[in-house]
Amino acid sequence: VIDWLLDKSIYFSFDKSGYKRHQRSFQLINFEQGLGTILITGGSDGIGASLRDSLLENNQKVIITGRSEKKFIQHPNLTNKSLDLSNWEDIKSFAKELPVIGQLVLNAGGMPEEYSENSEGFEYQLSSQLLGHLVLFNELHKQKKLSPSAKILITSSGGMLLKKLNLEELFHNKNYDKVSTYANVKRAQVIIWEELAQIYPEYTWASMHPGWVKTRAVTEALPGFYNFTQKRLREPSEGADTLLWLLYQKNLPNGEFWFDRKIAKIYPFPGTQESSENRKSLLEKVFKAISLSN
Ligand SMILES: NC(=O)c1ccc[n+]([C@@H]2O[C@H](COP(=O)([O-])OP(=O)(O)OC[C@H]3O[C@@H](n4cnc5c(N)ncnc54)[C@H](OP(=O)(O)O)[C@@H]3O)[C@@H](O)[C@H]2O)c1
């Protein structure tokens, strides 16, 4: 009952104490298996960098992307690529250079202060965190560069749990609010992941959220939240734990949303579920935007 109450509180679930409490039921990960080459977007800092380091420690081959080369490290099993995920032409050229990818971790994300658009006219967070990631998936899929056993993971956010999908805000973002836009894009990610699990069942799709983690994304983009929660934030390795665990799991159910190694509800709060028309419309708009074809 106490665990249930603490989880309901959100605060004592998404924070470090929540991780420590949930960790009590974790099983050891079997690191023996090879995973093929793992591509992590946003693998140069924070949660993605922690995942990169754990995988390198376990002798996996890793490719990471990030915009700033200053954040890159050198390692014999690591390839770094400077890439902005809002730049779809660069993503397409990058995909051509890639070898077969065993696992795809779509983790890059952030909350820019000001409104901007990519060259196709989509708002920056949408164009990079949702659409750019799908452009990357689509290129790899078309070029048969995704291993048939690939998992396709995406780092969403617990911040989307309070947000109902807003299609107007997503595609015609007239009054840009960085936090609301972020929650909306993260909400769209988990919806799309459920849908793609049906459309491309040959891959294993999983979305997740890391809890509240002490990274630049929080310290720089949300200084007020950081000041309030700094002693309670998770370490990057704690935020990355579910991604790491998912990569090593066999026979995962497809299209689920995960938190601390457990399936979590995507609509725990009333009034946050989109209509089936809006879900369908989201899928159509996303497919049209990146000219995906199934
Ligand atoms: N920290 C949290 O509490 C928290 C909570 C919920 C969800 N998340 C999510 O977790 C993911 C990782 O965030 P983090 O907290 O680890 O933040 P972080 O330390 O700022 O790392 C973000 C990573 O993504 C890259 N990146 C950001 N925007 C990019 C873009 N447009 N194109 C290419 N790469 C980009 C960054 O490198 P460059 O800046 O050099 O490009 C960096 O490698 C994000 O999706 C974030 O939304 C974080």
CSV table of C-alpha atoms and ligand atoms in Angstrom, one decimal:
chain,number,residue,atom,x,y,z
A,1,VAL,CA,0.0,0.0,0.0
A,2,ILE,CA,2.8,2.4,0.8
A,3,ASP,CA,4.5,1.7,-2.5
A,4,TRP,CA,1.2,2.3,-4.3
A,5,LEU,CA,0.8,5.6,-2.5
A,6,LEU,CA,4.3,6.7,-3.2
A,7,ASP,CA,3.9,5.8,-6.9
A,8,LYS,CA,0.6,7.8,-7.0
A,9,SER,CA,2.4,10.8,-5.6
A,10,ILE,CA,4.5,11.0,-8.8
A,11,TYR,CA,7.1,13.1,-6.9
A,12,PHE,CA,8.3,10.0,-4.9
A,13,SER,CA,8.2,7.9,-8.0
A,14,PHE,CA,9.9,9.9,-10.7
A,15,ASP,CA,12.6,11.1,-8.2
A,16,LYS,CA,15.7,9.3,-7.0
A,17,SER,CA,13.9,7.7,-4.0
A,18,GLY,CA,11.4,6.2,-6.5
A,19,TYR,CA,14.2,4.7,-8.5
A,20,LYS,CA,15.8,3.2,-5.4
A,21,ARG,CA,12.4,1.7,-4.3
A,22,HIS,CA,11.7,0.3,-7.7
A,23,GLN,CA,15.2,-1.1,-8.0
A,24,ARG,CA,14.6,-3.5,-5.1
A,25,SER,CA,12.6,-5.7,-7.5
A,26,PHE,CA,15.1,-5.5,-10.4
A,27,GLN,CA,16.8,-8.7,-11.6
A,28,LEU,CA,20.4,-8.7,-12.8
A,29,ILE,CA,20.7,-8.0,-16.5
A,30,ASN,CA,22.4,-10.8,-18.5
A,31,PHE,CA,25.1,-8.8,-20.4
A,32,GLU,CA,26.5,-11.8,-22.2
A,33,GLN,CA,24.6,-11.3,-25.5
A,34,GLY,CA,25.8,-9.3,-28.4
A,35,LEU,CA,23.3,-6.8,-29.5
A,36,GLY,CA,24.7,-5.8,-32.9
A,37,THR,CA,25.6,-2.2,-33.6
A,38,ILE,CA,23.5,0.1,-31.4
A,39,LEU,CA,22.7,3.5,-32.7
A,40,ILE,CA,21.8,6.1,-30.0
A,41,THR,CA,20.6,9.6,-31.0
A,42,GLY,CA,21.6,12.1,-28.3
A,43,GLY,CA,24.2,9.7,-27.1
A,44,SER,CA,26.8,12.4,-26.3
A,45,ASP,CA,25.4,13.7,-23.1
A,46,GLY,CA,23.1,12.9,-20.1
A,47,ILE,CA,21.0,9.8,-20.3
A,48,GLY,CA,22.1,8.8,-23.8
A,49,ALA,CA,25.8,9.2,-22.8
A,50,SER,CA,25.3,7.0,-19.7
A,51,LEU,CA,23.7,4.3,-21.9
A,52,ARG,CA,26.6,4.6,-24.4
A,53,ASP,CA,29.1,4.1,-21.5
A,54,SER,CA,27.3,1.1,-20.1
A,55,LEU,CA,27.1,-0.5,-23.6
A,56,LEU,CA,30.8,0.1,-24.2
A,57,GLU,CA,31.7,-1.4,-20.9
A,58,ASN,CA,29.9,-4.5,-22.0
A,59,ASN,CA,31.9,-4.7,-25.3
A,60,GLN,CA,29.0,-3.6,-27.6
A,61,LYS,CA,29.6,-1.5,-30.7
A,62,VAL,CA,28.0,1.9,-30.4
A,63,ILE,CA,27.3,4.8,-32.8
A,64,ILE,CA,26.0,8.0,-31.2
A,65,THR,CA,24.8,11.3,-32.6
A,66,GLY,CA,24.6,14.7,-31.1
A,67,ARG,CA,24.9,18.2,-32.6
A,68,SER,CA,28.0,19.4,-30.7
A,69,GLU,CA,31.3,17.6,-31.4
A,70,LYS,CA,32.6,19.1,-28.1
A,71,LYS,CA,30.6,16.5,-26.2
A,72,PHE,CA,32.1,13.6,-28.1
A,73,ILE,CA,34.5,11.1,-26.4
A,74,GLN,CA,36.8,8.6,-28.1
A,75,HIS,CA,36.6,4.8,-27.7
A,76,PRO,CA,37.7,2.0,-30.0
A,77,ASN,CA,34.1,0.6,-30.2
A,78,LEU,CA,32.4,4.0,-30.6
A,79,THR,CA,31.6,6.1,-33.7
A,80,ASN,CA,30.4,9.7,-33.1
A,81,LYS,CA,28.4,11.6,-35.7
A,82,SER,CA,27.5,15.2,-35.6
A,83,LEU,CA,23.9,15.4,-36.6
A,84,ASP,CA,20.9,17.8,-36.0
A,85,LEU,CA,17.8,15.7,-36.1
A,86,SER,CA,15.7,18.6,-37.5
A,87,ASN,CA,17.9,18.4,-40.6
A,88,TRP,CA,16.2,15.6,-42.6
A,89,GLU,CA,18.6,15.8,-45.6
A,90,ASP,CA,21.5,15.2,-43.2
A,91,ILE,CA,19.7,12.3,-41.6
A,92,LYS,CA,19.2,10.7,-45.0
A,93,SER,CA,22.9,11.1,-46.0
A,94,PHE,CA,23.9,9.7,-42.5
A,95,ALA,CA,21.6,6.7,-43.0
A,96,LYS,CA,23.4,5.9,-46.3
A,97,GLU,CA,26.8,5.7,-44.4
A,98,LEU,CA,25.5,3.4,-41.7
A,99,PRO,CA,26.1,-0.3,-41.4
A,100,VAL,CA,23.3,-2.7,-40.4
A,101,ILE,CA,21.9,-1.5,-37.1
A,102,GLY,CA,21.0,-4.0,-34.4
A,103,GLN,CA,19.2,-1.7,-32.0
A,104,LEU,CA,17.9,1.9,-32.5
A,105,VAL,CA,17.7,4.1,-29.4
A,106,LEU,CA,15.9,7.4,-30.3
A,107,ASN,CA,16.8,9.5,-27.3
A,108,ALA,CA,17.8,13.0,-28.5
A,109,GLY,CA,15.6,15.7,-27.2
A,110,GLY,CA,15.5,19.1,-25.6
A,111,MET,CA,13.4,22.2,-25.0
A,112,PRO,CA,14.6,25.2,-27.1
A,113,GLU,CA,13.7,28.6,-25.6
A,114,GLU,CA,12.6,30.2,-28.9
A,115,TYR,CA,10.3,29.0,-31.7
A,116,SER,CA,12.0,27.9,-34.8
A,117,GLU,CA,11.2,25.7,-37.8
A,118,ASN,CA,13.2,23.2,-39.9
A,119,SER,CA,13.6,23.7,-43.6
A,120,GLU,CA,10.4,21.7,-44.2
A,121,GLY,CA,8.5,24.2,-42.1
A,122,PHE,CA,7.9,22.1,-39.0
A,123,GLU,CA,8.4,23.4,-35.4
A,124,TYR,CA,11.9,22.4,-34.1
A,125,GLN,CA,10.9,20.0,-31.3
A,126,LEU,CA,8.4,18.2,-33.6
A,127,SER,CA,10.8,18.1,-36.5
A,128,SER,CA,13.7,16.7,-34.5
A,129,GLN,CA,12.2,14.6,-31.6
A,130,LEU,CA,9.3,13.0,-33.5
A,131,LEU,CA,9.6,13.5,-37.2
A,132,GLY,CA,13.4,13.4,-37.5
A,133,HIS,CA,13.6,10.2,-35.6
A,134,LEU,CA,11.0,8.7,-37.9
A,135,VAL,CA,12.9,9.9,-41.0
A,136,LEU,CA,15.9,8.0,-39.6
A,137,PHE,CA,13.8,4.9,-39.0
A,138,ASN,CA,12.3,5.1,-42.4
A,139,GLU,CA,15.6,5.4,-44.2
A,140,LEU,CA,17.1,2.5,-42.3
A,141,HIS,CA,14.0,0.4,-42.9
A,142,LYS,CA,13.9,1.2,-46.7
A,143,GLN,CA,17.6,0.4,-47.0
A,144,LYS,CA,17.1,-2.9,-45.1
A,145,LYS,CA,19.7,-1.7,-42.6
A,146,LEU,CA,17.7,-2.6,-39.5
A,147,SER,CA,18.2,-6.0,-38.2
A,148,PRO,CA,15.0,-8.1,-38.1
A,149,SER,CA,15.4,-8.4,-34.4
A,150,ALA,CA,15.9,-4.7,-33.8
A,151,LYS,CA,14.3,-2.9,-30.9
A,152,ILE,CA,13.3,0.7,-31.6
A,153,LEU,CA,13.3,2.6,-28.3
A,154,ILE,CA,12.2,6.2,-27.8
A,155,THR,CA,12.8,8.3,-24.8
A,156,SER,CA,9.6,10.1,-24.0
A,157,SER,CA,8.8,12.0,-20.8
A,158,GLY,CA,6.6,11.7,-17.8
A,159,GLY,CA,5.8,15.3,-18.6
A,160,MET,CA,3.5,14.1,-21.4
A,161,LEU,CA,1.2,12.2,-18.9
A,162,LEU,CA,-0.7,15.3,-18.1
A,163,LYS,CA,-1.0,16.4,-21.7
A,164,LYS,CA,-3.8,15.6,-24.1
A,165,LEU,CA,-2.6,15.4,-27.7
A,166,ASN,CA,-3.2,18.8,-29.3
A,167,LEU,CA,-2.9,18.4,-33.1
A,168,GLU,CA,-3.3,22.1,-33.8
A,169,GLU,CA,-0.4,23.0,-31.4
A,170,LEU,CA,1.7,20.2,-32.9
A,171,PHE,CA,1.5,21.2,-36.5
A,172,HIS,CA,0.5,25.0,-36.3
A,173,ASN,CA,2.4,26.1,-33.2
A,174,LYS,CA,1.3,29.7,-33.1
A,175,ASN,CA,1.9,30.6,-29.4
A,176,TYR,CA,5.1,28.7,-28.8
A,177,ASP,CA,5.4,27.5,-25.2
A,178,LYS,CA,8.5,25.3,-24.8
A,179,VAL,CA,7.1,23.2,-22.0
A,180,SER,CA,3.7,22.6,-23.5
A,181,THR,CA,5.2,21.9,-26.9
A,182,TYR,CA,7.6,19.4,-25.3
A,183,ALA,CA,4.8,17.6,-23.5
A,184,ASN,CA,2.8,17.5,-26.7
A,185,VAL,CA,5.6,16.1,-28.8
A,186,LYS,CA,6.4,13.5,-26.1
A,187,ARG,CA,2.7,12.5,-26.0
A,188,ALA,CA,2.7,12.2,-29.8
A,189,GLN,CA,5.8,9.9,-29.6
A,190,VAL,CA,4.1,7.3,-27.3
A,191,ILE,CA,0.9,7.3,-29.5
A,192,ILE,CA,2.9,6.9,-32.7
A,193,TRP,CA,5.0,4.1,-31.1
A,194,GLU,CA,1.8,2.1,-30.3
A,195,GLU,CA,0.7,2.6,-33.9
A,196,LEU,CA,4.0,1.7,-35.5
A,197,ALA,CA,4.1,-1.5,-33.4
A,198,GLN,CA,1.0,-2.5,-35.4
A,199,ILE,CA,2.3,-1.4,-38.8
A,200,TYR,CA,5.8,-2.8,-38.5
A,201,PRO,CA,5.4,-5.8,-36.1
A,202,GLU,CA,8.7,-7.2,-37.4
A,203,TYR,CA,10.5,-4.8,-35.0
A,204,THR,CA,10.0,-4.4,-31.3
A,205,TRP,CA,8.8,-0.9,-30.4
A,206,ALA,CA,9.1,0.5,-26.9
A,207,SER,CA,8.7,4.0,-25.5
A,208,MET,CA,9.8,4.8,-22.0
A,209,HIS,CA,10.3,7.7,-19.6
A,210,PRO,CA,13.4,8.0,-17.4
A,211,GLY,CA,11.9,9.9,-14.4
A,212,TRP,CA,13.5,13.2,-13.3
A,213,VAL,CA,17.2,13.1,-14.1
A,214,LYS,CA,20.1,15.4,-13.4
A,215,THR,CA,21.2,16.4,-16.9
A,216,ARG,CA,21.8,19.5,-18.9
A,217,ALA,CA,18.2,19.3,-20.3
A,218,VAL,CA,16.9,20.0,-16.8
A,219,THR,CA,19.7,22.2,-15.3
A,220,GLU,CA,19.7,24.5,-18.4
A,221,ALA,CA,16.2,24.4,-19.8
A,222,LEU,CA,14.3,24.2,-16.5
A,223,PRO,CA,16.3,26.1,-13.8
A,224,GLY,CA,13.2,26.7,-11.6
A,225,PHE,CA,12.4,23.0,-11.6
A,226,TYR,CA,16.0,22.1,-11.0
A,227,ASN,CA,16.3,24.4,-8.0
A,228,PHE,CA,13.2,22.8,-6.5
A,229,THR,CA,14.1,19.2,-7.2
A,230,GLN,CA,18.0,19.2,-7.4
A,231,LYS,CA,18.5,17.0,-4.3
A,232,ARG,CA,15.9,14.5,-5.5
A,233,LEU,CA,17.0,14.1,-9.2
A,234,ARG,CA,18.1,10.8,-10.5
A,235,GLU,CA,21.6,10.1,-11.8
A,236,PRO,CA,21.9,9.7,-15.6
A,237,SER,CA,22.6,6.0,-15.1
A,238,GLU,CA,19.4,5.6,-13.2
A,239,GLY,CA,17.4,7.4,-15.9
A,240,ALA,CA,19.1,5.2,-18.6
A,241,ASP,CA,18.5,2.0,-16.7
A,242,THR,CA,15.2,1.1,-18.4
A,243,LEU,CA,16.7,1.7,-21.9
A,244,LEU,CA,19.6,-0.6,-21.0
A,245,TRP,CA,17.3,-3.2,-19.6
A,246,LEU,CA,15.0,-3.1,-22.6
A,247,LEU,CA,17.9,-3.6,-25.0
A,248,TYR,CA,18.9,-6.8,-23.2
A,249,GLN,CA,15.4,-8.3,-22.8
A,250,LYS,CA,14.2,-11.1,-25.0
A,251,ASN,CA,10.5,-11.4,-26.1
A,252,LEU,CA,9.3,-8.0,-25.0
A,253,PRO,CA,5.6,-7.3,-25.6
A,254,ASN,CA,5.4,-4.9,-28.6
A,255,GLY,CA,4.4,-1.2,-28.5
A,256,GLU,CA,4.4,-0.7,-24.7
A,257,PHE,CA,5.4,2.3,-22.6
A,258,TRP,CA,7.9,1.6,-19.8
A,259,PHE,CA,9.1,3.2,-16.6
A,260,ASP,CA,11.6,1.6,-14.3
A,261,ARG,CA,11.4,-1.7,-16.1
A,262,LYS,CA,7.7,-2.0,-15.8
A,263,ILE,CA,4.9,-1.3,-18.3
A,264,ALA,CA,3.2,2.0,-17.4
A,265,LYS,CA,-0.1,3.5,-18.4
A,266,ILE,CA,0.0,6.2,-21.0
A,267,TYR,CA,-3.3,7.8,-19.7
A,268,PRO,CA,-3.1,7.6,-15.9
A,269,PHE,CA,-4.9,10.9,-15.6
A,270,PRO,CA,-8.5,11.5,-16.7
A,271,GLY,CA,-9.1,13.7,-19.7
A,272,THR,CA,-5.8,13.0,-21.4
A,273,GLN,CA,-6.8,10.5,-23.9
A,274,GLU,CA,-7.2,11.7,-27.5
A,275,SER,CA,-10.2,10.7,-29.6
A,276,SER,CA,-9.7,7.9,-32.1
A,277,GLU,CA,-10.2,10.5,-34.9
A,278,ASN,CA,-7.3,12.6,-33.6
A,279,ARG,CA,-5.1,9.5,-33.2
A,280,LYS,CA,-5.8,8.6,-36.8
A,281,SER,CA,-5.3,12.1,-38.0
A,282,LEU,CA,-1.9,12.3,-36.1
A,283,LEU,CA,-0.8,9.2,-37.9
A,284,GLU,CA,-1.8,10.6,-41.3
A,285,LYS,CA,-0.2,13.9,-40.7
A,286,VAL,CA,3.0,12.3,-39.5
A,287,PHE,CA,3.2,9.9,-42.5
A,288,LYS,CA,2.5,12.8,-44.8
A,289,ALA,CA,5.1,15.0,-43.2
A,290,ILE,CA,7.9,12.6,-43.7
A,291,SER,CA,6.4,10.8,-46.8
A,292,LEU,CA,6.5,7.4,-45.0
A,293,SER,CA,4.8,4.7,-47.0
A,294,ASN,CA,3.7,1.4,-45.7
B,1,LIG,N1,16.5,14.7,-17.8
B,1,LIG,C1,15.2,14.4,-17.5
B,1,LIG,O1,14.7,14.5,-16.4
B,1,LIG,C2,14.3,13.9,-18.6
B,1,LIG,C3,13.0,13.6,-18.3
B,1,LIG,C4,12.1,13.1,-19.2
B,1,LIG,C5,12.6,12.9,-20.5
B,1,LIG,N2,13.9,13.2,-20.8
B,1,LIG,C6,14.3,13.0,-22.2
B,1,LIG,O2,15.5,12.2,-22.2
B,1,LIG,C7,16.2,12.4,-23.4
B,1,LIG,C8,17.7,12.7,-23.1
B,1,LIG,O3,17.7,14.0,-22.4
B,1,LIG,P1,18.8,14.3,-21.3
B,1,LIG,O4,18.0,14.7,-20.1
B,1,LIG,O5,19.8,13.3,-21.2
B,1,LIG,O6,19.4,15.7,-21.9
B,1,LIG,P2,20.8,16.1,-22.3
B,1,LIG,O7,21.8,15.8,-21.3
B,1,LIG,O8,20.7,17.5,-22.8
B,1,LIG,O9,21.1,15.2,-23.6
B,1,LIG,C9,20.4,15.4,-24.8
B,1,LIG,C10,21.2,14.7,-25.9
B,1,LIG,O10,20.5,14.9,-27.1
B,1,LIG,C11,21.3,15.7,-28.1
B,1,LIG,N3,20.3,16.5,-28.8
B,1,LIG,C12,19.5,17.4,-28.3
B,1,LIG,N4,18.7,18.0,-29.3
B,1,LIG,C13,19.2,17.4,-30.4
B,1,LIG,C14,18.8,17.6,-31.8
B,1,LIG,N5,17.9,18.5,-32.2
B,1,LIG,N6,19.5,16.9,-32.7
B,1,LIG,C15,20.4,16.0,-32.4
B,1,LIG,N7,20.8,15.8,-31.1
B,1,LIG,C16,20.2,16.5,-30.2
B,1,LIG,C17,22.3,16.4,-27.2
B,1,LIG,O11,23.5,16.8,-27.8
B,1,LIG,P3,23.6,18.2,-28.5
B,1,LIG,O12,23.0,19.2,-27.6
B,1,LIG,O13,25.1,18.4,-28.7
B,1,LIG,O14,22.8,18.1,-29.8
B,1,LIG,C18,22.5,15.3,-26.1
B,1,LIG,O15,23.4,14.3,-26.6
B,1,LIG,C19,15.5,13.6,-24.1
B,1,LIG,O16,14.7,13.1,-25.1
B,1,LIG,C20,14.7,14.2,-23.0
B,1,LIG,O17,13.6,14.9,-23.5
B,1,LIG,C21,14.8,13.7,-19.9
